Coordinates of C-alpha atoms in Angstrom, one line a residue:
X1 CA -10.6 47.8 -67.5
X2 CA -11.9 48.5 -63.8
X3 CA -10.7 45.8 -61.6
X4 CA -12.9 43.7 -59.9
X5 CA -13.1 44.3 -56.3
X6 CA -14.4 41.1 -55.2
X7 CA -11.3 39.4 -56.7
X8 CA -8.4 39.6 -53.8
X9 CA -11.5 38.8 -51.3
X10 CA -12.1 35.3 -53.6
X11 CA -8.3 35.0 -53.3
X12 CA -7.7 35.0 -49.5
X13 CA -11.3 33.7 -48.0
X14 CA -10.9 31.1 -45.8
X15 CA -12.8 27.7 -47.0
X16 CA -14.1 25.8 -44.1
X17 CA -11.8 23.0 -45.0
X18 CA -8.8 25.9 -44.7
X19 CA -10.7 26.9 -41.3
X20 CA -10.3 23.2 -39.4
X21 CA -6.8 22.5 -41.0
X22 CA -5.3 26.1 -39.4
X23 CA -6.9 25.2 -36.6
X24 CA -6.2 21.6 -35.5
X25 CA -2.8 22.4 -36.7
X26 CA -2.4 25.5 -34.8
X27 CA -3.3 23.3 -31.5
X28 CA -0.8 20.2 -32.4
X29 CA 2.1 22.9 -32.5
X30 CA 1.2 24.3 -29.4
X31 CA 0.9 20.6 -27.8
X32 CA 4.4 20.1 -29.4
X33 CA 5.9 22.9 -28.0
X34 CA 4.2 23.1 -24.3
X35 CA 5.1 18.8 -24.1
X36 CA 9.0 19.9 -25.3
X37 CA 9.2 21.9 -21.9
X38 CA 7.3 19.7 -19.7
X39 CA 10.4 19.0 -17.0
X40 CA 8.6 15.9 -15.7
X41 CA 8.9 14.2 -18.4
X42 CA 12.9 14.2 -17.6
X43 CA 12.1 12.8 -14.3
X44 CA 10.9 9.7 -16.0
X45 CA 12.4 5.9 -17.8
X46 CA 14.2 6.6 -20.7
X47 CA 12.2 4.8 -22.8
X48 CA 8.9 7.1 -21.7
X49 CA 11.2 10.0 -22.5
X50 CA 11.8 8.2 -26.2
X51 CA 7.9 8.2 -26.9
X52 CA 7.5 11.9 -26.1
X53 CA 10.2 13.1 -28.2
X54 CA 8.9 11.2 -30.9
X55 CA 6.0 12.0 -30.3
X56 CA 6.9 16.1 -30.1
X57 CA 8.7 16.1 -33.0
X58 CA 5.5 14.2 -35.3
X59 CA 3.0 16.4 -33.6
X60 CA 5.0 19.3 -34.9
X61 CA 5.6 18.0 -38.1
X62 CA 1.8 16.9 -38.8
X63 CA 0.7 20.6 -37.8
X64 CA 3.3 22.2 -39.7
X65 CA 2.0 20.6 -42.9
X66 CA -1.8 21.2 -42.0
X67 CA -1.2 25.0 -42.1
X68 CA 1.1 24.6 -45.3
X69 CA -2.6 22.8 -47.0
X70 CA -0.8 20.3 -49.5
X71 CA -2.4 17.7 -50.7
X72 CA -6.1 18.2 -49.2
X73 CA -7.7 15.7 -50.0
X74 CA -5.1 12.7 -48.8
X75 CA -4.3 15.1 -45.6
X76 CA -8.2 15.3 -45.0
X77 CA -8.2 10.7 -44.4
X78 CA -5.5 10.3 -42.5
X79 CA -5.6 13.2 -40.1
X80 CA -9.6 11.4 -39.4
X81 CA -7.7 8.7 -38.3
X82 CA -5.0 10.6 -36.5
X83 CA -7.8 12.7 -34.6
X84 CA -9.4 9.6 -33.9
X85 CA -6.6 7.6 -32.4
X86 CA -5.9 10.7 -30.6
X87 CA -10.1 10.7 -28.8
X88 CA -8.6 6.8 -27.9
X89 CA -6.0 8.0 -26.1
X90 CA -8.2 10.6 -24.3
X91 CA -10.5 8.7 -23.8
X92 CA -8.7 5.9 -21.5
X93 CA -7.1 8.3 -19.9
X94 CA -10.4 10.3 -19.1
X95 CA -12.0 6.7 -18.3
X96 CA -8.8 5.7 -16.0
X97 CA -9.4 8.6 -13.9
X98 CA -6.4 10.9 -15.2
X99 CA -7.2 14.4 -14.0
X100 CA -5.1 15.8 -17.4
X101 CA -4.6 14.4 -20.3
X102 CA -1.0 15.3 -21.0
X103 CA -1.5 16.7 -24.4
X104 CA -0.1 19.7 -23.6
X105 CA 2.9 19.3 -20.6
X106 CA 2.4 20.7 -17.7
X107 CA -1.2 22.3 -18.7
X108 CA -3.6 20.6 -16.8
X109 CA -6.9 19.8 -19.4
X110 CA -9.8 17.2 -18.6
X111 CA -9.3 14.3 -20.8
X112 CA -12.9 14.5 -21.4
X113 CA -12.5 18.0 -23.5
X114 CA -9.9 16.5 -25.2
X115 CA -12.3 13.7 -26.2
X116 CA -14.8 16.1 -27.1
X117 CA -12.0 18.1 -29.4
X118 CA -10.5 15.3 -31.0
X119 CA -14.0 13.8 -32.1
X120 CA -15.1 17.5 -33.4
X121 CA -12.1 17.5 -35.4
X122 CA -12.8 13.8 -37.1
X123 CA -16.3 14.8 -37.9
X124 CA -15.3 18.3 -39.1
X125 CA -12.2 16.3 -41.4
X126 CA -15.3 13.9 -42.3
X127 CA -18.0 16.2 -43.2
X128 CA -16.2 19.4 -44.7
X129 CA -14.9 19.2 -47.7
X130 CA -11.7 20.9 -49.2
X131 CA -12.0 23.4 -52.5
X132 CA -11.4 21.4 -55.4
X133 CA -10.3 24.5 -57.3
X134 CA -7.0 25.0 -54.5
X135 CA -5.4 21.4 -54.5
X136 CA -1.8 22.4 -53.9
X137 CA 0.4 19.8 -54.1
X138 CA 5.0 19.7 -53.2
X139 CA 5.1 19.6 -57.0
X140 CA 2.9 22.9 -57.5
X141 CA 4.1 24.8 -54.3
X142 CA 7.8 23.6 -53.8
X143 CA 8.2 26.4 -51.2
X144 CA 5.3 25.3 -49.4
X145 CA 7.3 22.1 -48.9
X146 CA 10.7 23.5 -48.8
X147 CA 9.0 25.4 -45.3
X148 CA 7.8 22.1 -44.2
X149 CA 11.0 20.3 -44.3
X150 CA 12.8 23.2 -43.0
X151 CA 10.5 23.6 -40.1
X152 CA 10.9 20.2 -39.0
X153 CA 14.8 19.8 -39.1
X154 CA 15.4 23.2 -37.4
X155 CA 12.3 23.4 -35.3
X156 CA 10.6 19.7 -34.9
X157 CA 13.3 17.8 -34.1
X158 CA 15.2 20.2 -31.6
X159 CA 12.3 20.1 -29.8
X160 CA 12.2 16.4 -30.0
X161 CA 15.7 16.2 -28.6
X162 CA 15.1 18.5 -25.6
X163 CA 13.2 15.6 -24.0
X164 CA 15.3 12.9 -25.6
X165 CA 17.6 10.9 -23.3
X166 CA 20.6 11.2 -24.8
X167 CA 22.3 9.1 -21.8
X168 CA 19.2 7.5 -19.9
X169 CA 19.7 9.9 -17.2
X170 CA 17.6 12.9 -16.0
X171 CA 20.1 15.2 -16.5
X172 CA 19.6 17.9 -18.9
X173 CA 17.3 20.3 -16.8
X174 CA 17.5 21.0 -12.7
X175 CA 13.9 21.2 -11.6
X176 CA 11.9 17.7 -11.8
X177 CA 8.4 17.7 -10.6
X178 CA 8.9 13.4 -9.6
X179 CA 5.9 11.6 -10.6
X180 CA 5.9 8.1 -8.7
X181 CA 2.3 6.8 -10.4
X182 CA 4.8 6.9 -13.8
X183 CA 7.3 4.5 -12.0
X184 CA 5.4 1.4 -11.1
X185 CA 6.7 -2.2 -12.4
X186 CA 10.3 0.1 -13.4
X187 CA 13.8 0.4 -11.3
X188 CA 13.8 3.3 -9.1
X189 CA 15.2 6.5 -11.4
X190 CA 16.5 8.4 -8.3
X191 CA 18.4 5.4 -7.1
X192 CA 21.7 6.7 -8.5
X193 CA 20.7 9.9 -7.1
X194 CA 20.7 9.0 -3.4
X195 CA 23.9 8.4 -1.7
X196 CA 22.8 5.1 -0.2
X197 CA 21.2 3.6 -3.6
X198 CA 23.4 0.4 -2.9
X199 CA 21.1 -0.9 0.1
X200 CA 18.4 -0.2 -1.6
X201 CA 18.5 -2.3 -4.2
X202 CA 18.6 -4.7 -2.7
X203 CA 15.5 -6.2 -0.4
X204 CA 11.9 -4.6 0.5
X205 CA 12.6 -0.7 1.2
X206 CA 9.9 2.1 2.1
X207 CA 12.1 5.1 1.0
X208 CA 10.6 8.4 2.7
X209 CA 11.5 11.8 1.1
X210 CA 11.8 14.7 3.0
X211 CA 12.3 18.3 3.8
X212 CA 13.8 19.4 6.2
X213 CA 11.6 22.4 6.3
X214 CA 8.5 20.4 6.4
X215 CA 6.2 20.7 9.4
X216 CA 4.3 17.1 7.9
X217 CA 7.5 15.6 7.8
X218 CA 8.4 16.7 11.2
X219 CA 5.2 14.9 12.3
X220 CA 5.8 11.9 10.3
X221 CA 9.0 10.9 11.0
X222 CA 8.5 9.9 14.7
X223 CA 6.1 7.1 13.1
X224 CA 8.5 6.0 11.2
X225 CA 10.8 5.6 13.8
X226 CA 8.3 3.4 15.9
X227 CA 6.8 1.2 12.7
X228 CA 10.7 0.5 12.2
X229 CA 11.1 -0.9 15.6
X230 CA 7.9 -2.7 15.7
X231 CA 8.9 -4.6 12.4
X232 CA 12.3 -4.8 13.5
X233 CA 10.6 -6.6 17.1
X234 CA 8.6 -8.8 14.3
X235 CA 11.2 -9.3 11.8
X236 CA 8.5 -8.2 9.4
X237 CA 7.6 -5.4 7.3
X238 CA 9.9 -3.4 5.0
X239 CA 13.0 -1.5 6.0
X240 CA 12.6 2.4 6.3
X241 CA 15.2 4.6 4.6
X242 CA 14.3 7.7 5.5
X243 CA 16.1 10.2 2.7
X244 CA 16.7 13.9 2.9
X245 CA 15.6 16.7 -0.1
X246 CA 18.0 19.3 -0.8
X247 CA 18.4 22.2 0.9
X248 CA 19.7 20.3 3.8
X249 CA 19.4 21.2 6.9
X250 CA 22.1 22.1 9.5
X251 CA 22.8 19.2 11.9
X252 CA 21.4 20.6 15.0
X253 CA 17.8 20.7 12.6
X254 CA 18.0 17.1 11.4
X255 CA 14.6 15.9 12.0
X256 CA 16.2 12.1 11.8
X257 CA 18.2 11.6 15.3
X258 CA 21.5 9.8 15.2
X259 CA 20.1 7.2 17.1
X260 CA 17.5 6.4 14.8
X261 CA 16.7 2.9 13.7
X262 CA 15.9 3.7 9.7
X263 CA 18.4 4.2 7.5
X264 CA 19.1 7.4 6.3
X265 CA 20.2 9.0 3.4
X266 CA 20.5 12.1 0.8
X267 CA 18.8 12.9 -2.2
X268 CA 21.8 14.9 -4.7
X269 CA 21.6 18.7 -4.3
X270 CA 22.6 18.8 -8.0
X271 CA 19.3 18.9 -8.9
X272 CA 15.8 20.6 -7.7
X273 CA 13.6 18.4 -7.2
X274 CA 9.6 18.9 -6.6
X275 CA 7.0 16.4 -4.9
X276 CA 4.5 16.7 -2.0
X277 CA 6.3 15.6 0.8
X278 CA 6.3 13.0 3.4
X279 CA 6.3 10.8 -0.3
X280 CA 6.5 7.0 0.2
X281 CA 8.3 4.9 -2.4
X282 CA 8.1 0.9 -1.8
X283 CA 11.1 -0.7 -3.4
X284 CA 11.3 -4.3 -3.8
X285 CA 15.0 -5.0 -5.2
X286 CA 15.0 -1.9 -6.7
X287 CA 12.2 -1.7 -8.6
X288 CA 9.2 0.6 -7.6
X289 CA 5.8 -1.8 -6.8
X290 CA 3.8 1.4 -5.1
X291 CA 3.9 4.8 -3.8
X292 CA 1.8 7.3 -1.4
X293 CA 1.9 10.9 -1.6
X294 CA 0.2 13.4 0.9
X295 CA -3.3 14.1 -0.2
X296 CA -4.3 18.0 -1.1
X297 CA -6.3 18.3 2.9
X298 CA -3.1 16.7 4.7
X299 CA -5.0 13.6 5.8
X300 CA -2.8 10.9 4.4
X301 CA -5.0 7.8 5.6
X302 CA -6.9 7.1 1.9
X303 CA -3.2 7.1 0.6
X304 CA -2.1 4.5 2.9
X305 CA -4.9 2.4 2.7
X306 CA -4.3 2.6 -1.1
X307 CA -0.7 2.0 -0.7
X308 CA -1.5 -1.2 1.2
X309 CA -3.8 -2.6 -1.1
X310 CA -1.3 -2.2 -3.8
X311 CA 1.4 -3.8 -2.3
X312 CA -0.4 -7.1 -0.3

């Protein structure tokens, strides 16, 4: 008997159900994988560090088992739900301004088309259907779920544990892009990085990072120099601890003199550490309650005004 040609084509079309499923789950791997080596997350708390490991390894795990297609019809409700809490997220970030939404490291994405994506998805979940005649299920595909729980041991979780603090330090890569905006109302995470971190916890600190090599800097530091005499004249103000980025600089470069009235300090060399620079850190006790970082044009006066509305 001639055999049908139209068979295998029946056997390995794509439903639409099968088309959304690949696809969101396709995207939540790659989020997985792209947040994994997102080195700024290391720069922060421990406990933010926590969250995206979890949250790595469950991404993965979810968009492993959306391209296995077990159980459609149960995956189908609560990945709506998923996708939706997902568009939340997006959606006060988008609203608070964020430039990216984080959903995928160090790949900047509007939050907006994130919202946009995430609320496609929950209407597509909501609207198309899975094939009733395919319902594959652990106990009818046992490798399908043998992959799954294999992929998330020896895949999921490693990746997890990449941003994991395994001794609440930032210590397991050597390039940190810093992010101060993730520090406020938390203790400094460079203090036991900077060779004077014992005066500054303790008081009202504006701790200046540097480079030596940096023509702003150069600039700046002269400022500094007066504001900490004038507040010194008004017993006022916070101290300024003005702290040096590796490479350092030979001691006939220094841009702080020996007779200078700030405190000075080093940032460790063990690490390479990456943010626009003159940055501002206000400490009070230790604890970070506002930053400023050089805006893109070089004018820094929006993010001192900014800084002093935070802090008054």
């Amino acid at each position: 008997m001639p055999t049908d040609p139209s068979t295998p084509t029946r056997r390995l079309a794509l439903s639409g159900y099968d088309v959304v499923r690949i696809s969101c789950g396709a995207v939540l791997l790659a989020a997985a994988w792209l947040k994994s080596g997102d080195a700024a997350d290391l720069a922060q708390g421990a406990a933010h560090r926590w969250l995206v490991a979890a949250l790595v390894t469950f991404e993965f795990s979810v968009g492993v088992w959306l391209l296995t297609g077990l159980h459609p019809a149960a995956t189908r409700r609560w990945v709506q739900c998923l996708f939706a809490a997902f568009a939340a997220v997006a959606l006060w970030k988008a609203v608070g301004g964020n430039s990216s939404c984080g959903c995928f490291g160090t790949v900047v994405l509007n939050p907006w088309l994130m919202v946009a994506f995430d609320l496609s998805a929950v209407v597509a979940f909501a609207r198309i259907q899975p094939d009733v005649s395919r319902t594959p299920r652990v106990g009818t595909h046992p490798a399908r779920a043998a992959v799954v729980v294999a992929s998330i041991v020896w895949i999921g979780m490693p990746l997890g544990m990449r941003v994991a603090p395994w001794d609440g330090r930032v210590d397991a890569v050597t390039a940190f892009p810093l992010r101060p905006e993730a520090w406020i109302g938390d203790r400094f995470p460079l203090l036991e990085y900077i060779d004077v971190a014992d005066r500054l916890a303790r008081g009202e600190w504006k701790v200046v990072l540097y480079h030596h090599g940096c023509e702003a800097c150069r600039k700046a530091i002269p400022q500094y120099e007066r504001e900490t005499r004038e507040h010194s004249e008004k017993s006022d103000g916070s101290a300024i601890a003005l702290i040096e980025m590796p490479p350092y600089a030979n001691p006939a470069d220094r841009l702080a003199p020996e007779s200078t009235a700030c405190a000075v300090g080093r940032l460790s060399d063990a690490k390479r550490w990456i943010v626009a620079t003159p940055a501002e850190i206000i400490l009070r006790n230790g604890v970070v309650v506002a930053f400023s970082l050089p805006s893109s044009s070089g004018d820094r006066r929006q993010a001192e005004e900014k800084l002093a509305g935070r802090i008054r």
